[in-house]
Amino acid sequence: MNSFTPTPIAPPDDADAQVVADGWFPPVKLADVREGMNIGGGAITQIQLTLAIEGGMLSALRQLAAWRTARALAGAASLADVTTDTLNEKNRAELLWTRAVGYYAAADLAGGNRDLASSDTGLARASEKAALADEYRREGHAAIADLLSIGGAPVARNRAEML
């Protein structure tokens, strides 16, 4: 008897599926996060990804609140207005926003989708997923630091508090 249980493939996302931020920050397309982060192997549903991106946006918005207020008071009507720098014909600030939100979403998914198996293999996978979630979170923090550095003093990517 075979004990293999296949993981069902989630239905594809709606073609225009996105999570809309607050209007100043641009929306983030589900396809950009799903394909860019290569998450879930097809097992993450649209609602799971949407919730993770919303969580990523909440984390990023909290960290960027004062920076955003300063930029808006300086006349920036949207995130795209804070810099004219581009990369691959895309606004650098918007790329960093999408990167931060995407990595925070990936960290949420990696950390929240743990195997329930109590075997040594299951525990090892849980440890690997926790390490992956930490790495995704670190990349999200780096994107936030790079975004905070636009129009101001450079912000260190790595910060450690000495006890």
PDB file of C-alpha atoms in Angstrom:
ATOM      1  CA  MET A   1       0.000   0.000   0.000  1.00  0.00           C
ATOM      2  CA  ASN A   2       1.282   3.414  -0.914  1.00  0.00           C
ATOM      3  CA  SER A   3       1.111   6.185   1.711  1.00  0.00           C
ATOM      4  CA  PHE A   4       1.872   8.980  -0.740  1.00  0.00           C
ATOM      5  CA  THR A   5      -0.648  11.794  -0.490  1.00  0.00           C
ATOM      6  CA  PRO A   6      -0.224  14.435  -3.182  1.00  0.00           C
ATOM      7  CA  THR A   7      -0.526  18.092  -2.287  1.00  0.00           C
ATOM      8  CA  PRO A   8      -3.351  19.601  -4.334  1.00  0.00           C
ATOM      9  CA  ILE A   9      -2.430  22.413  -6.675  1.00  0.00           C
ATOM     10  CA  ALA A  10      -4.169  25.657  -5.774  1.00  0.00           C
ATOM     11  CA  PRO A  11      -6.315  27.203  -8.508  1.00  0.00           C
ATOM     12  CA  PRO A  12      -4.601  30.026 -10.405  1.00  0.00           C
ATOM     13  CA  ASP A  13      -4.904  33.592  -9.150  1.00  0.00           C
ATOM     14  CA  ASP A  14      -7.256  35.991 -10.871  1.00  0.00           C
ATOM     15  CA  ALA A  15      -5.314  37.687 -13.679  1.00  0.00           C
ATOM     16  CA  ASP A  16      -5.510  41.141 -12.082  1.00  0.00           C
ATOM     17  CA  ALA A  17      -5.330  40.033  -8.437  1.00  0.00           C
ATOM     18  CA  GLN A  18      -3.562  42.577  -6.261  1.00  0.00           C
ATOM     19  CA  VAL A  19      -3.555  43.961  -2.757  1.00  0.00           C
ATOM     20  CA  VAL A  20      -4.209  47.684  -2.668  1.00  0.00           C
ATOM     21  CA  ALA A  21      -2.293  49.694  -0.100  1.00  0.00           C
ATOM     22  CA  ASP A  22      -3.338  53.147   1.063  1.00  0.00           C
ATOM     23  CA  GLY A  23      -3.176  54.989  -2.252  1.00  0.00           C
ATOM     24  CA  TRP A  24       0.194  56.609  -1.570  1.00  0.00           C
ATOM     25  CA  PHE A  25       1.984  53.284  -1.714  1.00  0.00           C
ATOM     26  CA  PRO A  26       1.217  51.293  -4.881  1.00  0.00           C
ATOM     27  CA  PRO A  27      -0.729  48.031  -4.967  1.00  0.00           C
ATOM     28  CA  VAL A  28       1.218  44.772  -4.994  1.00  0.00           C
ATOM     29  CA  LYS A  29       0.277  42.175  -7.585  1.00  0.00           C
ATOM     30  CA  LEU A  30      -0.112  38.627  -6.328  1.00  0.00           C
ATOM     31  CA  ALA A  31       1.672  37.313  -9.428  1.00  0.00           C
ATOM     32  CA  ASP A  32       4.742  39.458  -8.656  1.00  0.00           C
ATOM     33  CA  VAL A  33       5.025  37.969  -5.176  1.00  0.00           C
ATOM     34  CA  ARG A  34       4.117  34.399  -6.141  1.00  0.00           C
ATOM     35  CA  GLU A  35       6.561  34.269  -9.056  1.00  0.00           C
ATOM     36  CA  GLY A  36       9.242  36.476  -7.538  1.00  0.00           C
ATOM     37  CA  MET A  37       9.441  34.600  -4.254  1.00  0.00           C
ATOM     38  CA  ASN A  38       8.698  31.159  -5.748  1.00  0.00           C
ATOM     39  CA  ILE A  39       6.588  30.268  -2.734  1.00  0.00           C
ATOM     40  CA  GLY A  40       4.327  27.369  -1.990  1.00  0.00           C
ATOM     41  CA  GLY A  41       5.062  25.198  -4.997  1.00  0.00           C
ATOM     42  CA  GLY A  42       1.509  25.802  -6.188  1.00  0.00           C
ATOM     43  CA  ALA A  43      -0.080  24.858  -2.855  1.00  0.00           C
ATOM     44  CA  ILE A  44      -0.672  28.429  -1.607  1.00  0.00           C
ATOM     45  CA  THR A  45      -4.170  29.621  -2.454  1.00  0.00           C
ATOM     46  CA  GLN A  46      -5.049  33.124  -3.589  1.00  0.00           C
ATOM     47  CA  ILE A  47      -6.626  33.949  -0.231  1.00  0.00           C
ATOM     48  CA  GLN A  48      -3.581  32.676   1.684  1.00  0.00           C
ATOM     49  CA  LEU A  49      -1.274  34.784  -0.466  1.00  0.00           C
ATOM     50  CA  THR A  50      -3.573  37.806  -0.193  1.00  0.00           C
ATOM     51  CA  LEU A  51      -3.586  37.542   3.610  1.00  0.00           C
ATOM     52  CA  ALA A  52       0.198  37.187   3.693  1.00  0.00           C
ATOM     53  CA  ILE A  53       0.650  40.240   1.460  1.00  0.00           C
ATOM     54  CA  GLU A  54      -1.742  42.226   3.664  1.00  0.00           C
ATOM     55  CA  GLY A  55       0.373  41.244   6.663  1.00  0.00           C
ATOM     56  CA  GLY A  56       3.522  42.243   4.789  1.00  0.00           C
ATOM     57  CA  MET A  57       1.989  45.607   3.954  1.00  0.00           C
ATOM     58  CA  LEU A  58       1.009  46.195   7.574  1.00  0.00           C
ATOM     59  CA  SER A  59       4.589  45.500   8.701  1.00  0.00           C
ATOM     60  CA  ALA A  60       6.078  47.724   6.008  1.00  0.00           C
ATOM     61  CA  LEU A  61       3.574  50.551   6.549  1.00  0.00           C
ATOM     62  CA  ARG A  62       4.341  50.616  10.278  1.00  0.00           C
ATOM     63  CA  GLN A  63       8.082  50.885   9.636  1.00  0.00           C
ATOM     64  CA  LEU A  64       7.670  53.525   6.930  1.00  0.00           C
ATOM     65  CA  ALA A  65       5.037  55.745   8.575  1.00  0.00           C
ATOM     66  CA  ALA A  66       7.301  58.624   9.666  1.00  0.00           C
ATOM     67  CA  TRP A  67       9.344  58.444   6.444  1.00  0.00           C
ATOM     68  CA  ARG A  68       6.192  58.541   4.338  1.00  0.00           C
ATOM     69  CA  THR A  69       4.810  61.528   6.272  1.00  0.00           C
ATOM     70  CA  ALA A  70       8.044  63.450   5.721  1.00  0.00           C
ATOM     71  CA  ARG A  71       8.022  62.680   1.991  1.00  0.00           C
ATOM     72  CA  ALA A  72       4.340  63.583   1.636  1.00  0.00           C
ATOM     73  CA  LEU A  73       4.903  66.900   3.467  1.00  0.00           C
ATOM     74  CA  ALA A  74       7.811  67.559   1.090  1.00  0.00           C
ATOM     75  CA  GLY A  75       5.378  67.282  -1.832  1.00  0.00           C
ATOM     76  CA  ALA A  76       5.496  63.641  -2.912  1.00  0.00           C
ATOM     77  CA  ALA A  77       1.971  62.706  -3.989  1.00  0.00           C
ATOM     78  CA  SER A  78       2.904  59.019  -4.205  1.00  0.00           C
ATOM     79  CA  LEU A  79       5.821  56.688  -3.578  1.00  0.00           C
ATOM     80  CA  ALA A  80       6.914  57.025  -7.207  1.00  0.00           C
ATOM     81  CA  ASP A  81       7.477  60.745  -6.609  1.00  0.00           C
ATOM     82  CA  VAL A  82      10.242  60.277  -4.008  1.00  0.00           C
ATOM     83  CA  THR A  83      12.863  59.376  -6.617  1.00  0.00           C
ATOM     84  CA  THR A  84      13.335  59.403 -10.354  1.00  0.00           C
ATOM     85  CA  ASP A  85      15.886  56.581 -10.145  1.00  0.00           C
ATOM     86  CA  THR A  86      14.897  53.488 -12.075  1.00  0.00           C
ATOM     87  CA  LEU A  87      16.045  49.910 -12.383  1.00  0.00           C
ATOM     88  CA  ASN A  88      14.882  47.751 -15.264  1.00  0.00           C
ATOM     89  CA  GLU A  89      12.636  50.657 -16.284  1.00  0.00           C
ATOM     90  CA  LYS A  90      10.813  50.556 -12.938  1.00  0.00           C
ATOM     91  CA  ASN A  91      10.842  53.185 -10.211  1.00  0.00           C
ATOM     92  CA  ARG A  92      13.433  52.225  -7.579  1.00  0.00           C
ATOM     93  CA  ALA A  93      11.217  53.176  -4.611  1.00  0.00           C
ATOM     94  CA  GLU A  94       8.313  51.109  -5.946  1.00  0.00           C
ATOM     95  CA  LEU A  95      10.635  48.143  -6.527  1.00  0.00           C
ATOM     96  CA  LEU A  96      11.843  48.341  -2.936  1.00  0.00           C
ATOM     97  CA  TRP A  97       8.256  48.573  -1.653  1.00  0.00           C
ATOM     98  CA  THR A  98       7.222  45.483  -3.613  1.00  0.00           C
ATOM     99  CA  ARG A  99      10.368  43.678  -2.479  1.00  0.00           C
ATOM    100  CA  ALA A 100       9.785  44.490   1.194  1.00  0.00           C
ATOM    101  CA  VAL A 101       6.127  43.476   1.104  1.00  0.00           C
ATOM    102  CA  GLY A 102       6.917  40.325  -0.886  1.00  0.00           C
ATOM    103  CA  TYR A 103       9.630  39.162   1.477  1.00  0.00           C
ATOM    104  CA  TYR A 104       7.496  39.850   4.544  1.00  0.00           C
ATOM    105  CA  ALA A 105       4.651  37.896   2.941  1.00  0.00           C
ATOM    106  CA  ALA A 106       7.006  35.016   2.103  1.00  0.00           C
ATOM    107  CA  ALA A 107       8.280  35.001   5.698  1.00  0.00           C
ATOM    108  CA  ASP A 108       4.698  34.824   6.951  1.00  0.00           C
ATOM    109  CA  LEU A 109       3.914  31.903   4.654  1.00  0.00           C
ATOM    110  CA  ALA A 110       7.142  30.035   5.387  1.00  0.00           C
ATOM    111  CA  GLY A 111       6.764  30.500   9.130  1.00  0.00           C
ATOM    112  CA  GLY A 112       3.056  29.759   9.236  1.00  0.00           C
ATOM    113  CA  ASN A 113       2.889  26.646   7.075  1.00  0.00           C
ATOM    114  CA  ARG A 114       4.668  24.166   9.273  1.00  0.00           C
ATOM    115  CA  ASP A 115       4.392  20.445   8.941  1.00  0.00           C
ATOM    116  CA  LEU A 116       2.374  18.835  11.698  1.00  0.00           C
ATOM    117  CA  ALA A 117       4.410  15.641  11.646  1.00  0.00           C
ATOM    118  CA  SER A 118       6.217  14.891  14.876  1.00  0.00           C
ATOM    119  CA  SER A 119       8.830  12.680  13.242  1.00  0.00           C
ATOM    120  CA  ASP A 120      12.476  13.671  13.051  1.00  0.00           C
ATOM    121  CA  THR A 121      11.965  14.511   9.391  1.00  0.00           C
ATOM    122  CA  GLY A 122       8.978  16.710  10.193  1.00  0.00           C
ATOM    123  CA  LEU A 123      10.910  18.515  12.923  1.00  0.00           C
ATOM    124  CA  ALA A 124      13.864  19.064  10.580  1.00  0.00           C
ATOM    125  CA  ARG A 125      11.531  20.531   7.939  1.00  0.00           C
ATOM    126  CA  ALA A 126      10.003  22.840  10.550  1.00  0.00           C
ATOM    127  CA  SER A 127      13.482  24.026  11.508  1.00  0.00           C
ATOM    128  CA  GLU A 128      14.358  24.625   7.849  1.00  0.00           C
ATOM    129  CA  LYS A 129      11.139  26.580   7.323  1.00  0.00           C
ATOM    130  CA  ALA A 130      11.840  28.715  10.390  1.00  0.00           C
ATOM    131  CA  ALA A 131      15.327  29.500   9.077  1.00  0.00           C
ATOM    132  CA  LEU A 132      13.872  30.333   5.653  1.00  0.00           C
ATOM    133  CA  ALA A 133      11.272  32.616   7.252  1.00  0.00           C
ATOM    134  CA  ASP A 134      14.073  34.409   9.123  1.00  0.00           C
ATOM    135  CA  GLU A 135      16.015  34.861   5.878  1.00  0.00           C
ATOM    136  CA  TYR A 136      12.945  36.257   4.097  1.00  0.00           C
ATOM    137  CA  ARG A 137      12.323  38.630   7.012  1.00  0.00           C
ATOM    138  CA  ARG A 138      15.948  39.806   6.864  1.00  0.00           C
ATOM    139  CA  GLU A 139      15.579  40.555   3.142  1.00  0.00           C
ATOM    140  CA  GLY A 140      12.386  42.494   3.883  1.00  0.00           C
ATOM    141  CA  HIS A 141      14.202  44.546   6.517  1.00  0.00           C
ATOM    142  CA  ALA A 142      17.006  45.259   4.010  1.00  0.00           C
ATOM    143  CA  ALA A 143      14.481  46.542   1.467  1.00  0.00           C
ATOM    144  CA  ILE A 144      12.933  48.804   4.121  1.00  0.00           C
ATOM    145  CA  ALA A 145      16.400  50.143   5.042  1.00  0.00           C
ATOM    146  CA  ASP A 146      17.141  50.847   1.379  1.00  0.00           C
ATOM    147  CA  LEU A 147      13.801  52.629   1.004  1.00  0.00           C
ATOM    148  CA  LEU A 148      14.379  54.717   4.140  1.00  0.00           C
ATOM    149  CA  SER A 149      17.754  55.736   2.670  1.00  0.00           C
ATOM    150  CA  ILE A 150      16.094  57.438  -0.313  1.00  0.00           C
ATOM    151  CA  GLY A 151      16.154  61.164   0.278  1.00  0.00           C
ATOM    152  CA  GLY A 152      18.015  60.932   3.567  1.00  0.00           C
ATOM    153  CA  ALA A 153      21.026  59.557   5.342  1.00  0.00           C
ATOM    154  CA  PRO A 154      21.843  55.920   4.577  1.00  0.00           C
ATOM    155  CA  VAL A 155      20.121  53.500   6.946  1.00  0.00           C
ATOM    156  CA  ALA A 156      22.141  50.462   7.998  1.00  0.00           C
ATOM    157  CA  ARG A 157      20.723  47.175   6.785  1.00  0.00           C
ATOM    158  CA  ASN A 158      21.838  45.248   9.838  1.00  0.00           C
ATOM    159  CA  ARG A 159      21.264  46.545  13.316  1.00  0.00           C
ATOM    160  CA  ALA A 160      22.152  44.722  16.483  1.00  0.00           C
ATOM    161  CA  GLU A 161      21.397  45.699  20.034  1.00  0.00           C
ATOM    162  CA  MET A 162      24.142  44.901  22.481  1.00  0.00           C
ATOM    163  CA  LEU A 163      22.948  43.591  25.815  1.00  0.00           C
TER     164      LEU A 163
END
